[in-house]
C-alpha atoms as a printed R data frame, in Angstrom:
   type eleno elety resid chain resno       x       y       z
1  ATOM     1    CA   MET     A     1  12.556  10.828  10.983
2  ATOM     2    CA   LYS     A     2  11.801   7.641   8.532
3  ATOM     3    CA   ASN     A     3  12.791   7.037   5.156
4  ATOM     4    CA   PRO     A     4   9.370   7.720   3.312
5  ATOM     5    CA   HIS     A     5  10.107   4.425   1.182
6  ATOM     6    CA   ASP     A     6  10.648   2.389   4.326
7  ATOM     7    CA   ILE     A     7   6.866   3.391   5.175
8  ATOM     8    CA   ILE     A     8   5.830   2.763   1.352
9  ATOM     9    CA   LEU     A     9   6.963  -0.661  -0.138
10 ATOM    10    CA   ARG     A    10   4.783  -1.033  -3.400
11 ATOM    11    CA   PRO     A    11   1.554  -0.010  -4.987
12 ATOM    12    CA   VAL     A    12  -0.965  -3.209  -4.907
13 ATOM    13    CA   LEU     A    13  -1.919  -3.811  -8.631
14 ATOM    14    CA   THR     A    14  -5.092  -6.068  -8.766
15 ATOM    15    CA   GLU     A    15  -8.317  -5.523 -10.796
16 ATOM    16    CA   ALA     A    16 -10.147  -4.021  -7.540
17 ATOM    17    CA   SER     A    17  -7.071  -1.826  -7.178
18 ATOM    18    CA   TYR     A    18  -7.257  -0.512 -10.865
19 ATOM    19    CA   ASP     A    19 -11.240   0.139 -10.514
20 ATOM    20    CA   GLY     A    20 -10.717   2.508  -7.270
21 ATOM    21    CA   ILE     A    21  -8.222   4.387  -9.631
22 ATOM    22    CA   ALA     A    22 -11.082   5.985 -11.483
23 ATOM    23    CA   ASN     A    23 -11.672   7.423  -8.267
24 ATOM    24    CA   LYS     A    24  -8.794   8.834  -7.266
25 ATOM    25    CA   ASP     A    25  -7.765   5.977  -4.729
26 ATOM    26    CA   TYR     A    26  -4.809   3.984  -5.212
27 ATOM    27    CA   THR     A    27  -4.031   1.154  -2.763
28 ATOM    28    CA   PHE     A    28   0.061   0.243  -1.295
29 ATOM    29    CA   GLU     A    29   1.278  -1.965   0.851
30 ATOM    30    CA   VAL     A    30   2.666  -0.104   3.738
31 ATOM    31    CA   ALA     A    31   5.280  -1.145   6.499
32 ATOM    32    CA   LEU     A    32   3.311  -3.376   8.926
33 ATOM    33    CA   LYS     A    33   4.019  -0.545  12.180
34 ATOM    34    CA   ALA     A    34   2.973   2.382  10.130
35 ATOM    35    CA   ASN     A    35  -0.050   4.514  11.343
36 ATOM    36    CA   LYS     A    36  -1.722   6.687   9.506
37 ATOM    37    CA   THR     A    37  -0.050  10.010   9.949
38 ATOM    38    CA   GLU     A    38   3.237   8.560   8.672
39 ATOM    39    CA   ILE     A    39   1.596   6.942   5.302
40 ATOM    40    CA   LYS     A    40   0.445  10.632   4.596
41 ATOM    41    CA   ILE     A    41   3.705  11.985   4.986
42 ATOM    42    CA   ALA     A    42   5.482   9.646   2.808
43 ATOM    43    CA   LEU     A    43   3.056   9.180  -0.079
44 ATOM    44    CA   GLU     A    44   2.898  13.070  -0.269
45 ATOM    45    CA   ARG     A    45   6.913  13.483   0.002
46 ATOM    46    CA   ILE     A    46   7.242  10.536  -2.708
47 ATOM    47    CA   PHE     A    47   4.432  11.620  -5.138
48 ATOM    48    CA   GLY     A    48   4.162  15.676  -4.260
49 ATOM    49    CA   VAL     A    49   0.430  15.066  -3.919
50 ATOM    50    CA   LYS     A    50  -2.259  16.141  -1.358
51 ATOM    51    CA   ILE     A    51  -3.848  13.099   0.764
52 ATOM    52    CA   GLY     A    52  -7.700  13.215   1.245
53 ATOM    53    CA   SER     A    53  -8.551  10.400   3.712
54 ATOM    54    CA   ILE     A    54  -6.206   6.896   4.215
55 ATOM    55    CA   ALA     A    55  -8.393   3.442   5.345
56 ATOM    56    CA   THR     A    56  -5.533   0.556   6.781
57 ATOM    57    CA   GLN     A    57  -6.228  -3.044   6.497
58 ATOM    58    CA   ASN     A    58  -4.029  -5.744   8.210
59 ATOM    59    CA   ARG     A    59  -4.309  -8.835   6.447
60 ATOM    60    CA   LYS     A    60  -2.963 -11.808   7.986
61 ATOM    61    CA   GLY     A    61  -1.282 -14.219   6.614
62 ATOM    62    CA   LYS     A    62  -2.717 -17.609   5.176
63 ATOM    63    CA   THR     A    63  -1.199 -20.801   7.182
64 ATOM    64    CA   TYR     A    64  -0.713 -23.548   4.997
65 ATOM    65    CA   ARG     A    65  -0.138 -27.299   5.456
66 ATOM    66    CA   THR     A    66   2.772 -29.154   3.317
67 ATOM    67    CA   ARG     A    67   4.273 -32.570   3.346
68 ATOM    68    CA   ASN     A    68   6.752 -31.030   6.148
69 ATOM    69    CA   GLY     A    69   4.816 -29.298   8.388
70 ATOM    70    CA   ILE     A    70   2.949 -26.040   8.765
71 ATOM    71    CA   GLY     A    71   3.803 -22.802   6.653
72 ATOM    72    CA   LYS     A    72   2.676 -19.319   6.688
73 ATOM    73    CA   ARG     A    73   2.697 -16.590   4.052
74 ATOM    74    CA   LYS     A    74   3.653 -13.140   5.711
75 ATOM    75    CA   ASP     A    75   1.132 -10.526   7.150
76 ATOM    76    CA   VAL     A    76   0.557  -7.312   5.102
77 ATOM    77    CA   LYS     A    77  -0.828  -3.809   5.962
78 ATOM    78    CA   ARG     A    78  -2.416  -2.009   3.095
79 ATOM    79    CA   ALA     A    79  -3.867   1.408   2.816
80 ATOM    80    CA   ILE     A    80  -6.263   2.510   0.426
81 ATOM    81    CA   VAL     A    81  -5.419   6.003  -0.155
82 ATOM    82    CA   THR     A    82  -7.835   9.237  -1.551
83 ATOM    83    CA   VAL     A    83  -5.909  11.920  -3.404
84 ATOM    84    CA   ARG     A    84  -6.993  15.246  -2.906
85 ATOM    85    CA   GLU     A    85  -4.672  17.199  -5.463
86 ATOM    86    CA   GLY     A    86  -2.965  15.817  -8.327
87 ATOM    87    CA   THR     A    87  -2.100  12.291  -9.453
88 ATOM    88    CA   ILE     A    88  -0.441   9.302  -8.622
89 ATOM    89    CA   ASP     A    89   1.668   7.626 -11.703
90 ATOM    90    CA   ILE     A    90   2.277   4.303  -9.933
91 ATOM    91    CA   PHE     A    91   3.359   2.361 -13.226
92 ATOM    92    CA   GLY     A    92   6.883   5.042 -13.639
93 ATOM    93    CA   ASP     A    93   7.522   6.753 -16.694
94 ATOM    94    CA   GLN     A    94   7.140   4.068 -19.655
95 ATOM    95    CA   ALA     A    95   8.273   5.405 -22.811
């Protein structure tokens, strides 16, 4: 069994992802080879919530030119998760 923290890498904190939090939609960056079942199990173990649906996006890294040649940003996989029961505190315990 894989460690859930190897599957869920970090939350995505953008303006678009903040809009989804009101509808219980959370966005996470996940491992490139993770499937929806692994993502669901990992989130339920880490946050103790029930997951309703998951949508994934495979985003190719941008290629750019530099003075020394061609570079490339890393490929990223995102998961947009709808929570059925409970809430996810992506900001941690801030006092």
